[in-house]
């Protein structure tokens, strides 16, 4: 049953992201991805709030936690999860692990995005279908 809460929340979060990201980008046009930045920052604020709220709440909020944090915010932005995980590492005194996680995620993530892009281009040039 948990997956139903996550699936419904994820669908809602994805639709919210689509509309909010587009609205922000139209309101603040330019090359800088203000829509994505706005969504990621808002998601980080909300997941931090919910993380603190649910930490202090009763265990009976499990389904609501899954719906909001894994579902809605997972569909809205996974950057919010990344932010919460780093906040937890820093809060728990694991500063080096947080820095390693931040650097590894960003450097490898961007590097792998480039690798996937160039792999797709190479396959297309060799006659493969996109």
Coordinates of C-alpha atoms in Angstrom, one line a residue:
X1 CA 0.0 0.0 0.0
X2 CA 2.9 2.3 0.6
X3 CA 3.8 2.5 -3.1
X4 CA 0.3 3.9 -3.8
X5 CA 1.0 6.9 -1.5
X6 CA 4.4 7.4 -3.2
X7 CA 3.0 7.0 -6.7
X8 CA 0.1 9.5 -6.2
X9 CA 2.5 12.0 -4.5
X10 CA 5.1 11.5 -7.2
X11 CA 2.5 12.3 -9.9
X12 CA 1.4 15.4 -8.1
X13 CA 4.9 16.6 -7.4
X14 CA 5.9 16.1 -11.1
X15 CA 2.9 18.2 -12.3
X16 CA 3.7 20.9 -9.7
X17 CA 7.3 21.0 -10.8
X18 CA 6.3 21.3 -14.5
X19 CA 3.9 24.3 -13.9
X20 CA 6.0 26.1 -11.2
X21 CA 9.3 25.7 -13.1
X22 CA 7.7 27.1 -16.3
X23 CA 6.1 29.9 -14.5
X24 CA 9.3 31.0 -12.8
X25 CA 11.3 30.7 -16.0
X26 CA 8.7 32.8 -17.9
X27 CA 8.7 35.4 -15.1
X28 CA 12.5 35.6 -15.0
X29 CA 13.6 34.9 -18.6
X30 CA 17.3 34.3 -19.6
X31 CA 19.9 31.7 -20.0
X32 CA 20.2 31.0 -16.3
X33 CA 17.8 28.2 -15.3
X34 CA 15.9 30.2 -12.7
X35 CA 12.9 27.8 -12.9
X36 CA 14.9 24.8 -12.0
X37 CA 16.8 26.7 -9.3
X38 CA 13.6 28.0 -7.8
X39 CA 12.0 24.5 -7.7
X40 CA 15.1 23.0 -6.2
X41 CA 15.5 25.6 -3.5
X42 CA 11.8 25.5 -2.6
X43 CA 11.9 21.7 -2.4
X44 CA 14.9 22.0 -0.1
X45 CA 13.1 24.4 2.2
X46 CA 10.0 22.2 2.3
X47 CA 11.8 18.9 2.9
X48 CA 13.8 20.5 5.7
X49 CA 10.6 21.7 7.3
X50 CA 8.9 18.3 6.9
X51 CA 12.0 16.5 8.1
X52 CA 11.9 18.5 11.3
X53 CA 8.1 18.3 11.6
X54 CA 8.0 14.5 11.1
X55 CA 10.9 13.9 13.5
X56 CA 8.9 15.5 16.3
X57 CA 5.6 13.8 15.3
X58 CA 3.9 10.5 16.1
X59 CA 4.8 7.4 14.1
X60 CA 1.2 7.3 12.8
X61 CA 2.3 9.9 10.2
X62 CA 4.2 7.3 8.2
X63 CA 1.9 7.3 5.2
X64 CA 1.7 11.1 5.1
X65 CA 5.5 11.2 5.4
X66 CA 5.9 8.8 2.4
X67 CA 3.3 10.7 0.4
X68 CA 4.9 14.1 1.0
X69 CA 8.6 13.5 1.3
X70 CA 9.1 10.5 -1.0
X71 CA 6.2 11.0 -3.4
X72 CA 5.4 14.7 -3.8
X73 CA 8.9 16.0 -3.2
X74 CA 10.5 13.1 -5.0
X75 CA 8.5 14.0 -8.1
X76 CA 9.0 17.7 -7.5
X77 CA 12.8 17.5 -7.0
X78 CA 15.3 14.9 -5.9
X79 CA 17.5 17.8 -5.1
X80 CA 15.5 18.2 -1.9
X81 CA 16.4 14.7 -0.8
X82 CA 20.1 15.4 -1.6
X83 CA 19.9 18.6 0.5
X84 CA 18.3 16.8 3.5
X85 CA 20.8 14.0 3.4
X86 CA 23.7 16.5 3.4
X87 CA 22.0 18.5 6.2
X88 CA 21.7 15.3 8.2
X89 CA 25.4 14.4 7.6
X90 CA 26.5 17.9 8.7
X91 CA 24.1 17.9 11.7
X92 CA 25.5 14.5 12.8
X93 CA 29.1 15.7 12.7
X94 CA 30.0 14.0 9.4
X95 CA 31.3 17.1 7.6
X96 CA 33.9 15.3 5.5
X97 CA 31.3 12.8 4.3
X98 CA 28.9 15.7 3.4
X99 CA 31.7 17.4 1.4
X100 CA 32.6 14.1 -0.3
X101 CA 28.9 13.5 -1.1
X102 CA 28.4 17.0 -2.5
X103 CA 31.5 16.9 -4.6
X104 CA 31.0 13.3 -5.8
X105 CA 27.4 13.9 -6.7
X106 CA 28.1 17.1 -8.6
X107 CA 31.3 16.2 -10.4
X108 CA 30.3 12.6 -11.3
X109 CA 26.7 13.6 -12.0
X110 CA 27.7 16.3 -14.5
X111 CA 30.4 14.1 -15.9
X112 CA 28.0 11.3 -16.4
X113 CA 25.5 13.6 -18.1
X114 CA 28.2 14.6 -20.5
X115 CA 29.1 10.9 -21.0
X116 CA 25.5 10.0 -21.8
X117 CA 25.2 12.9 -24.1
X118 CA 28.3 12.0 -26.1
X119 CA 27.3 8.3 -26.1
X120 CA 24.0 9.2 -27.6
X121 CA 25.6 11.4 -30.3
X122 CA 28.1 8.6 -31.1
X123 CA 25.3 6.1 -31.5
X124 CA 23.3 8.4 -33.7
X125 CA 26.3 9.2 -35.9
X126 CA 26.9 5.4 -36.3
X127 CA 23.4 4.9 -37.6
X128 CA 21.7 3.9 -34.4
X129 CA 18.2 5.1 -33.5
X130 CA 17.9 7.7 -30.8

